[in-house]
GROMACS .gro file of C-alpha atoms in nm:
model
   59
    1MET     CA    1  -2.152  -2.896   0.588
    2LEU     CA    2  -2.174  -3.082   0.912
    3SER     CA    3  -1.975  -2.986   1.208
    4GLU     CA    4  -1.802  -3.264   1.415
    5ALA     CA    5  -2.050  -3.242   1.691
    6ASP     CA    6  -2.359  -3.288   1.460
    7PHE     CA    7  -2.177  -3.572   1.285
    8TYR     CA    8  -2.110  -3.786   1.596
    9ALA     CA    9  -2.451  -3.694   1.735
   10SER     CA   10  -2.665  -3.824   1.451
   11ASP     CA   11  -2.664  -4.178   1.573
   12ARG     CA   12  -2.677  -4.128   1.937
   13PRO     CA   13  -3.006  -4.155   2.144
   14PRO     CA   14  -3.157  -3.854   2.305
   15HIS     CA   15  -3.021  -3.942   2.644
   16PRO     CA   16  -2.675  -4.096   2.577
   17LYS     CA   17  -2.597  -4.150   2.938
   18LEU     CA   18  -2.651  -4.490   3.051
   19PRO     CA   19  -2.590  -4.637   3.400
   20GLU     CA   20  -2.278  -4.845   3.417
   21ASP     CA   21  -2.354  -5.208   3.410
   22ARG     CA   22  -2.034  -5.329   3.562
   23PRO     CA   23  -1.936  -5.068   3.843
   24ARG     CA   24  -1.573  -5.058   3.922
   25GLY     CA   25  -1.443  -5.054   4.261
   26GLY     CA   26  -1.600  -4.914   4.560
   27GLY     CA   27  -1.743  -5.232   4.726
   28PRO     CA   28  -1.623  -5.411   5.021
   29LYS     CA   29  -1.350  -5.666   4.924
   30ALA     CA   30  -1.317  -6.012   5.092
   31PRO     CA   31  -0.987  -6.074   5.251
   32LEU     CA   32  -0.717  -6.241   5.074
   33LEU     CA   33  -0.679  -6.615   5.190
   34HIS     CA   34  -0.305  -6.722   5.215
   35ARG     CA   35  -0.206  -7.076   5.209
   36GLY     CA   36  -0.118  -7.233   5.546
   37THR     CA   37   0.242  -7.288   5.683
   38TRP     CA   38   0.190  -7.667   5.669
   39SER     CA   39   0.097  -7.660   5.300
   40VAL     CA   40   0.398  -7.459   5.195
   41LEU     CA   41   0.639  -7.672   5.392
   42ALA     CA   42   0.474  -7.993   5.232
   43ILE     CA   43   0.541  -7.856   4.873
   44VAL     CA   44   0.885  -7.773   4.958
   45ALA     CA   45   0.944  -8.101   5.101
   46VAL     CA   46   0.801  -8.279   4.809
   47VAL     CA   47   1.003  -8.071   4.545
   48MET     CA   48   1.329  -8.161   4.761
   49LEU     CA   49   1.226  -8.519   4.775
   50VAL     CA   50   1.185  -8.533   4.389
   51ILE     CA   51   1.543  -8.363   4.362
   52ALA     CA   52   1.698  -8.609   4.590
   53VAL     CA   53   1.544  -8.919   4.436
   54GLY     CA   54   1.662  -8.778   4.094
   55ILE     CA   55   2.015  -8.734   4.208
   56VAL     CA   56   2.015  -9.094   4.365
   57LEU     CA   57   1.866  -9.271   4.061
   58PHE     CA   58   2.058  -9.086   3.787
   59PRO     CA   59   2.410  -9.003   3.936
   0.00000   0.00000   0.00000
């Protein structure tokens, strides 16, 4: 009768440890880029304009 270790070792290569192909973490990270104040204000203004036009056209 095979033990559990023998059963799972039967299909493994002689050296089962492989180098990781996609290393996780550890490297330097690029700083996050945030949107500027003007672009946020422009988006808010466009949304408010759309709401105002909707109220005026469909009372």
